[in-house]
mmCIF file of C-alpha atoms in Angstrom:
data_model
loop_
_atom_site.group_PDB
_atom_site.id
_atom_site.type_symbol
_atom_site.label_atom_id
_atom_site.label_comp_id
_atom_site.label_asym_id
_atom_site.label_seq_id
_atom_site.Cartn_x
_atom_site.Cartn_y
_atom_site.Cartn_z
ATOM 1 C CA MET A 1 20.278 107.015 -7.681
ATOM 2 C CA VAL A 2 20.162 106.825 -3.895
ATOM 3 C CA LYS A 3 20.378 110.239 -2.250
ATOM 4 C CA ALA A 4 22.063 110.924 1.057
ATOM 5 C CA THR A 5 18.702 111.968 2.528
ATOM 6 C CA ASP A 6 17.343 108.462 1.845
ATOM 7 C CA MET A 7 20.220 106.681 3.652
ATOM 8 C CA THR A 8 20.325 105.651 7.290
ATOM 9 C CA ARG A 9 22.943 107.028 9.656
ATOM 10 C CA GLY A 10 24.780 103.697 9.622
ATOM 11 C CA GLU A 11 24.829 103.607 5.807
ATOM 12 C CA LEU A 12 26.167 107.168 5.660
ATOM 13 C CA GLU A 13 28.903 106.436 8.191
ATOM 14 C CA SER A 14 29.933 103.300 6.290
ATOM 15 C CA LEU A 15 30.061 105.200 2.975
ATOM 16 C CA LEU A 16 32.060 108.091 4.438
ATOM 17 C CA ARG A 17 34.492 105.659 6.078
ATOM 18 C CA PHE A 18 34.973 103.921 2.709
ATOM 19 C CA TYR A 19 35.686 107.265 1.008
ATOM 20 C CA ALA A 20 38.130 108.347 3.735
ATOM 21 C CA GLU A 21 40.074 105.071 3.665
ATOM 22 C CA SER A 22 40.310 105.426 -0.129
ATOM 23 C CA GLY A 23 42.000 108.799 0.277
ATOM 24 C CA LEU A 24 38.951 110.972 -0.599
ATOM 25 C CA ASP A 25 38.897 113.633 2.100
ATOM 26 C CA PHE A 26 36.442 116.192 0.654
ATOM 27 C CA PRO A 27 33.574 116.267 -1.881
ATOM 28 C CA LEU A 28 33.921 117.891 -5.271
ATOM 29 C CA SER A 29 30.196 118.796 -5.360
ATOM 30 C CA ASP A 30 27.126 118.317 -3.208
ATOM 31 C CA ASP A 31 25.334 116.102 -5.764
ATOM 32 C CA ALA A 32 26.783 113.417 -7.981
ATOM 33 C CA PRO A 33 26.167 114.166 -11.696
ATOM 34 C CA ASP A 34 23.793 111.848 -13.569
ATOM 35 C CA ARG A 35 25.956 110.909 -16.559
ATOM 36 C CA PHE A 36 23.059 109.124 -18.330
ATOM 37 C CA GLU A 37 20.877 112.231 -18.150
ATOM 38 C CA ILE A 38 23.701 114.454 -19.376
ATOM 39 C CA SER A 39 24.349 112.132 -22.314
ATOM 40 C CA SER A 40 20.645 112.042 -23.191
ATOM 41 C CA GLN A 41 20.355 115.838 -23.179
ATOM 42 C CA ALA A 42 23.447 116.174 -25.328
ATOM 43 C CA ALA A 43 22.056 113.740 -27.895
ATOM 44 C CA GLU A 44 18.870 115.840 -28.261
ATOM 45 C CA GLN A 45 20.795 119.030 -29.072
ATOM 46 C CA PRO A 46 21.282 119.872 -32.763
ATOM 47 C CA ALA A 47 24.735 119.242 -34.046
ATOM 48 C CA PRO A 48 26.814 122.429 -34.139
ATOM 49 C CA ARG A 49 28.156 123.770 -37.403
ATOM 50 C CA GLN A 50 31.586 122.671 -38.369
ATOM 51 C CA GLN A 51 34.027 125.454 -37.674
ATOM 52 C CA THR A 52 37.691 125.656 -38.263
ATOM 53 C CA ALA A 53 39.278 125.222 -34.866
ATOM 54 C CA PRO A 54 42.367 127.213 -33.977
ATOM 55 C CA PRO A 55 45.551 125.182 -33.691
ATOM 56 C CA PRO A 56 45.835 123.543 -30.261
ATOM 57 C CA THR A 57 48.157 125.132 -27.764
ATOM 58 C CA ALA A 58 50.008 123.244 -25.092
ATOM 59 C CA PRO A 59 48.716 123.914 -21.553
ATOM 60 C CA ALA A 60 50.955 126.057 -19.402
ATOM 61 C CA ARG A 61 53.151 123.936 -17.153
ATOM 62 C CA LEU A 62 55.344 124.844 -14.265
ATOM 63 C CA PRO A 63 59.008 124.094 -14.836
ATOM 64 C CA ALA A 64 59.953 120.716 -13.378
ATOM 65 C CA MET A 65 63.348 119.836 -11.962
ATOM 66 C CA PRO A 66 64.998 116.480 -12.628
ATOM 67 C CA ASP A 67 64.630 114.058 -9.728
ATOM 68 C CA SER A 68 68.322 114.188 -8.898
ATOM 69 C CA ASP A 69 68.204 117.993 -8.710
ATOM 70 C CA VAL A 70 65.223 117.923 -6.345
ATOM 71 C CA ILE A 71 67.034 115.485 -4.035
ATOM 72 C CA ALA A 72 70.151 117.671 -4.163
ATOM 73 C CA LEU A 73 68.059 120.742 -3.340
ATOM 74 C CA ALA A 74 66.472 118.965 -0.360
ATOM 75 C CA SER A 75 69.937 118.009 0.891
ATOM 76 C CA LYS A 76 71.143 121.610 0.572
ATOM 77 C CA VAL A 77 68.091 123.016 2.340
ATOM 78 C CA ALA A 78 68.359 120.476 5.168
ATOM 79 C CA ALA A 79 72.080 121.046 5.666
ATOM 80 C CA GLY A 80 71.480 124.788 5.975
ATOM 81 C CA ALA A 81 69.238 124.400 9.031
ATOM 82 C CA GLU A 82 71.111 125.137 12.259
ATOM 83 C CA THR A 83 68.247 124.413 14.680
ATOM 84 C CA LEU A 84 65.116 122.272 14.738
ATOM 85 C CA ASP A 85 63.023 125.424 14.381
ATOM 86 C CA ASP A 86 65.012 126.372 11.267
ATOM 87 C CA LEU A 87 64.513 122.897 9.845
ATOM 88 C CA LYS A 88 60.778 122.914 10.588
ATOM 89 C CA LYS A 89 60.359 126.210 8.694
ATOM 90 C CA ALA A 90 62.478 124.915 5.815
ATOM 91 C CA VAL A 91 60.412 121.730 5.483
ATOM 92 C CA GLU A 92 57.143 123.670 5.588
ATOM 93 C CA ALA A 93 58.396 125.970 2.808
ATOM 94 C CA PHE A 94 59.807 123.174 0.620
ATOM 95 C CA ASP A 95 57.784 122.551 -2.563
ATOM 96 C CA GLY A 96 59.863 119.814 -4.172
ATOM 97 C CA CYS A 97 57.706 116.844 -3.079
ATOM 98 C CA ASN A 98 54.351 116.321 -4.804
ATOM 99 C CA LEU A 99 52.786 114.973 -1.601
ATOM 100 C CA LYS A 100 52.625 118.529 -0.269
ATOM 101 C CA LEU A 101 50.041 119.334 -2.964
ATOM 102 C CA THR A 102 47.514 116.850 -1.561
ATOM 103 C CA ALA A 103 48.308 117.122 2.154
ATOM 104 C CA ARG A 104 46.451 119.449 4.493
ATOM 105 C CA HIS A 105 49.334 119.838 6.915
ATOM 106 C CA THR A 106 53.072 119.370 7.086
ATOM 107 C CA VAL A 107 53.528 117.169 10.163
ATOM 108 C CA PHE A 108 57.128 117.733 11.174
ATOM 109 C CA GLU A 109 57.353 116.526 14.762
ATOM 110 C CA GLY A 110 55.673 115.637 18.028
ATOM 111 C CA GLY A 111 56.553 114.745 21.599
ATOM 112 C CA ASN A 112 59.576 116.087 23.465
ATOM 113 C CA ARG A 113 62.609 117.350 21.541
ATOM 114 C CA ASP A 114 64.882 116.676 24.509
ATOM 115 C CA ALA A 115 63.855 113.036 24.956
ATOM 116 C CA PRO A 116 66.603 110.379 24.613
ATOM 117 C CA MET A 117 64.372 108.245 22.366
ATOM 118 C CA MET A 118 63.323 109.384 18.883
ATOM 119 C CA MET A 119 60.538 107.409 17.201
ATOM 120 C CA ILE A 120 60.163 107.707 13.429
ATOM 121 C CA SER A 121 57.113 106.681 11.396
ATOM 122 C CA ASP A 122 56.986 106.560 7.604
ATOM 123 C CA ALA A 123 54.398 109.309 6.990
ATOM 124 C CA PRO A 124 51.454 110.971 8.757
ATOM 125 C CA GLY A 125 48.140 109.141 8.719
ATOM 126 C CA ARG A 126 44.709 110.528 7.852
ATOM 127 C CA ASP A 127 44.023 111.811 11.370
ATOM 128 C CA ASP A 128 47.488 113.366 11.591
ATOM 129 C CA ASP A 129 46.975 115.184 8.303
ATOM 130 C CA ALA A 130 43.600 116.512 9.440
ATOM 131 C CA SER A 131 44.866 117.762 12.812
ATOM 132 C CA GLY A 132 48.479 118.653 12.036
ATOM 133 C CA ASP A 133 49.625 116.599 15.046
ATOM 134 C CA ALA A 134 51.776 113.470 15.103
ATOM 135 C CA ILE A 135 50.305 109.970 15.605
ATOM 136 C CA THR A 136 46.692 110.774 16.489
ATOM 137 C CA GLY A 137 43.269 109.140 16.225
ATOM 138 C CA PRO A 138 42.860 105.407 16.972
ATOM 139 C CA GLU A 139 46.507 104.865 15.993
ATOM 140 C CA GLY A 140 47.568 107.491 18.512
ATOM 141 C CA GLN A 141 45.457 105.950 21.252
ATOM 142 C CA LEU A 142 47.122 102.567 20.732
ATOM 143 C CA PHE A 143 50.527 104.275 20.582
ATOM 144 C CA ASP A 144 49.899 105.889 23.976
ATOM 145 C CA ARG A 145 48.846 102.547 25.446
ATOM 146 C CA MET A 146 52.009 100.909 24.114
ATOM 147 C CA LEU A 147 54.158 103.530 25.820
ATOM 148 C CA ALA A 148 52.131 103.274 29.020
ATOM 149 C CA ALA A 149 52.685 99.504 29.046
ATOM 150 C CA ILE A 150 56.405 100.126 29.681
ATOM 151 C CA GLY A 151 55.786 103.008 32.060
ATOM 152 C CA ARG A 152 56.401 105.776 29.540
ATOM 153 C CA SER A 153 54.498 108.548 27.748
ATOM 154 C CA ARG A 154 54.976 110.961 24.853
ATOM 155 C CA ASP A 155 57.094 113.123 27.134
ATOM 156 C CA ASP A 156 59.698 110.342 26.943
ATOM 157 C CA CYS A 157 59.996 110.359 23.164
ATOM 158 C CA TYR A 158 60.526 112.699 20.244
ATOM 159 C CA LEU A 159 58.416 111.948 17.169
ATOM 160 C CA GLY A 160 59.399 112.429 13.543
ATOM 161 C CA PHE A 161 58.445 111.217 10.063
ATOM 162 C CA ALA A 162 60.558 109.904 7.208
ATOM 163 C CA VAL A 163 58.125 111.792 4.935
ATOM 164 C CA PRO A 164 56.294 114.728 6.590
ATOM 165 C CA TRP A 165 53.240 114.695 4.297
ATOM 166 C CA ARG A 166 50.448 112.165 4.137
ATOM 167 C CA VAL A 167 50.441 109.746 1.223
ATOM 168 C CA PRO A 168 46.879 109.517 -0.233
ATOM 169 C CA GLY A 169 45.122 106.392 0.965
ATOM 170 C CA ASN A 170 47.732 105.935 3.717
ATOM 171 C CA SER A 171 49.909 104.130 1.194
ATOM 172 C CA ALA A 172 53.668 103.755 1.628
ATOM 173 C CA PRO A 173 55.829 106.606 0.273
ATOM 174 C CA SER A 174 57.356 105.900 -3.136
ATOM 175 C CA PRO A 175 61.133 105.475 -3.455
ATOM 176 C CA LEU A 176 61.397 108.953 -5.008
ATOM 177 C CA GLN A 177 59.300 110.589 -2.293
ATOM 178 C CA SER A 178 61.421 108.848 0.344
ATOM 179 C CA ALA A 179 64.674 109.940 -1.320
ATOM 180 C CA ILE A 180 63.536 113.558 -1.536
ATOM 181 C CA CYS A 181 62.505 113.713 2.122
ATOM 182 C CA LYS A 182 65.278 111.624 3.676
ATOM 183 C CA PRO A 183 67.710 114.577 4.026
ATOM 184 C CA PHE A 184 65.149 116.324 6.221
ATOM 185 C CA VAL A 185 64.658 113.484 8.694
ATOM 186 C CA GLU A 186 68.403 112.808 8.788
ATOM 187 C CA ARG A 187 69.073 116.452 9.646
ATOM 188 C CA GLN A 188 66.307 116.255 12.247
ATOM 189 C CA ILE A 189 68.130 113.340 13.864
ATOM 190 C CA GLU A 190 71.434 115.240 13.774
ATOM 191 C CA LEU A 191 69.925 118.296 15.442
ATOM 192 C CA ALA A 192 67.911 116.372 18.057
ATOM 193 C CA ARG A 193 70.819 113.976 18.767
ATOM 194 C CA PRO A 194 68.733 111.242 20.446
ATOM 195 C CA ALA A 195 70.385 108.372 22.307
ATOM 196 C CA PHE A 196 68.603 105.868 20.030
ATOM 197 C CA LEU A 197 65.900 105.543 17.368
ATOM 198 C CA VAL A 198 62.738 103.447 17.205
ATOM 199 C CA LEU A 199 61.620 102.890 13.609
ATOM 200 C CA LEU A 200 57.868 102.332 13.401
ATOM 201 C CA GLY A 201 56.831 100.011 10.606
ATOM 202 C CA ASN A 202 57.979 98.840 7.176
ATOM 203 C CA GLY A 203 58.339 102.243 5.564
ATOM 204 C CA ALA A 204 60.431 103.903 8.254
ATOM 205 C CA ALA A 205 62.627 100.823 8.744
ATOM 206 C CA ARG A 206 63.355 100.417 5.035
ATOM 207 C CA ILE A 207 64.029 104.120 4.468
ATOM 208 C CA MET A 208 66.271 104.645 7.486
ATOM 209 C CA LEU A 209 68.095 101.305 7.306
ATOM 210 C CA GLY A 210 68.340 101.163 3.509
ATOM 211 C CA ALA A 211 66.794 97.695 3.620
ATOM 212 C CA SER A 212 64.273 95.836 1.473
ATOM 213 C CA ALA A 213 63.251 93.112 3.932
ATOM 214 C CA ASP A 214 59.834 92.920 5.574
ATOM 215 C CA ILE A 215 59.326 94.498 8.992
ATOM 216 C CA LEU A 216 58.860 91.069 10.576
ATOM 217 C CA ASN A 217 62.447 90.311 9.555
ATOM 218 C CA LEU A 218 63.823 93.755 10.409
ATOM 219 C CA ARG A 219 62.208 94.203 13.823
ATOM 220 C CA GLY A 220 63.605 93.402 17.239
ATOM 221 C CA GLU A 221 67.328 93.754 16.567
ATOM 222 C CA TRP A 222 69.536 96.721 17.383
ATOM 223 C CA LYS A 223 71.200 98.150 14.286
ATOM 224 C CA ALA A 224 72.893 101.452 13.429
ATOM 225 C CA VAL A 225 71.642 104.401 11.385
ATOM 226 C CA ARG A 226 74.300 106.728 9.977
ATOM 227 C CA THR A 227 73.161 110.071 8.566
ATOM 228 C CA ALA A 228 74.667 111.915 5.623
ATOM 229 C CA GLY A 229 76.268 114.278 8.112
ATOM 230 C CA GLY A 230 78.114 111.432 9.833
ATOM 231 C CA PHE A 231 75.988 111.093 12.978
ATOM 232 C CA GLU A 232 75.598 107.427 13.976
ATOM 233 C CA VAL A 233 72.871 106.285 16.343
ATOM 234 C CA PRO A 234 71.539 102.866 17.476
ATOM 235 C CA ALA A 235 68.129 101.949 16.090
ATOM 236 C CA ILE A 236 65.530 99.249 16.537
ATOM 237 C CA ALA A 237 62.562 98.606 14.266
ATOM 238 C CA THR A 238 59.152 97.543 15.524
ATOM 239 C CA LEU A 239 55.583 97.248 14.291
ATOM 240 C CA GLN A 240 53.586 100.379 13.558
ATOM 241 C CA PRO A 241 50.440 101.038 15.649
ATOM 242 C CA ARG A 242 48.473 101.555 12.414
ATOM 243 C CA TYR A 243 49.410 98.008 11.372
ATOM 244 C CA LEU A 244 48.645 96.555 14.798
ATOM 245 C CA LEU A 245 45.091 97.900 14.675
ATOM 246 C CA GLU A 246 44.471 95.567 11.727
ATOM 247 C CA GLN A 247 46.783 92.686 12.693
ATOM 248 C CA THR A 248 46.131 92.301 16.411
ATOM 249 C CA ALA A 249 47.783 88.878 16.527
ATOM 250 C CA GLN A 250 51.135 90.560 15.858
ATOM 251 C CA LYS A 251 51.015 92.517 19.113
ATOM 252 C CA ARG A 252 53.145 89.827 20.768
ATOM 253 C CA TYR A 253 56.072 90.884 18.570
ATOM 254 C CA ALA A 254 55.525 94.532 19.410
ATOM 255 C CA TRP A 255 55.499 93.671 23.120
ATOM 256 C CA ALA A 256 58.825 91.856 22.851
ATOM 257 C CA ASP A 257 60.284 94.927 21.119
ATOM 258 C CA LEU A 258 58.833 97.256 23.759
ATOM 259 C CA LEU A 259 60.611 95.305 26.469
ATOM 260 C CA LYS A 260 63.937 95.844 24.672
ATOM 261 C CA ILE A 261 63.128 99.543 24.318
ATOM 262 C CA ARG A 262 62.263 99.753 28.028
ATOM 263 C CA ASP A 263 65.570 98.127 28.969
ATOM 264 C CA ARG A 264 67.451 100.531 26.720
ATOM 265 C CA LEU A 265 65.717 103.527 28.271
ATOM 266 C CA GLU A 266 66.514 102.342 31.767
ATOM 267 C CA THR A 267 70.225 102.199 30.951
ATOM 268 C CA THR A 268 70.295 105.438 28.965
ATOM 269 C CA THR A 269 71.559 108.580 30.679
ATOM 270 C CA PRO A 270 70.651 112.067 29.413
ATOM 271 C CA ASP A 271 74.168 112.540 27.998
ATOM 272 C CA SER A 272 74.525 109.105 26.372
#
């Protein structure tokens, strides 16, 4: 078994990167157990006497709510928030989504609450979860460059997530996870009242538009998002920075979308 002390710096970095991208964020123990040695030692031990075992008891389990009840609870909690600060506290205290159990942080928002443009991603990435901030790391650096390319910065946008907890392995949120969290992001939109939305990537576009098409078919066209509370706002979907880091050839589509977003910002007044 190769020990960490016998590996080069490059080998260690490659291994750690593989673990992180697989969703493993922390070690369970300093040394990996040698299963062959454990099995060998167990085989050498004398067999224990047969004893009458007590009847098995079921492990204690926390009461679980039906999915529909959890979604209804999320809707009730979201509707009760009168301000963005109220909603942020409510989301941080909500325990109905299993993603909260594996996430380090609840990433509720970023940017400027008063900005006319609200940009929504599907869920926080690994760097976001580690820092508690929205759209950070290499993805955040590309995001900042994209805004700078149209003469804008994070001060010109308000950031939110369709699901405020990281999905292990940076996978897409499941339909149930999306349904549970959707009341929160819809209420966030209602309270922020942006002039328009930018939906970043497949997950956010499908959740907010109720669509099943691929982002390459959803992007680039102005549509409408209507919340449960009746607030309707224009929205455009575009490619997610996380995706563009891997598929650099698709940046031409993102640039075309950015030009439409720039034009919309230039014609948007603070009260529109």
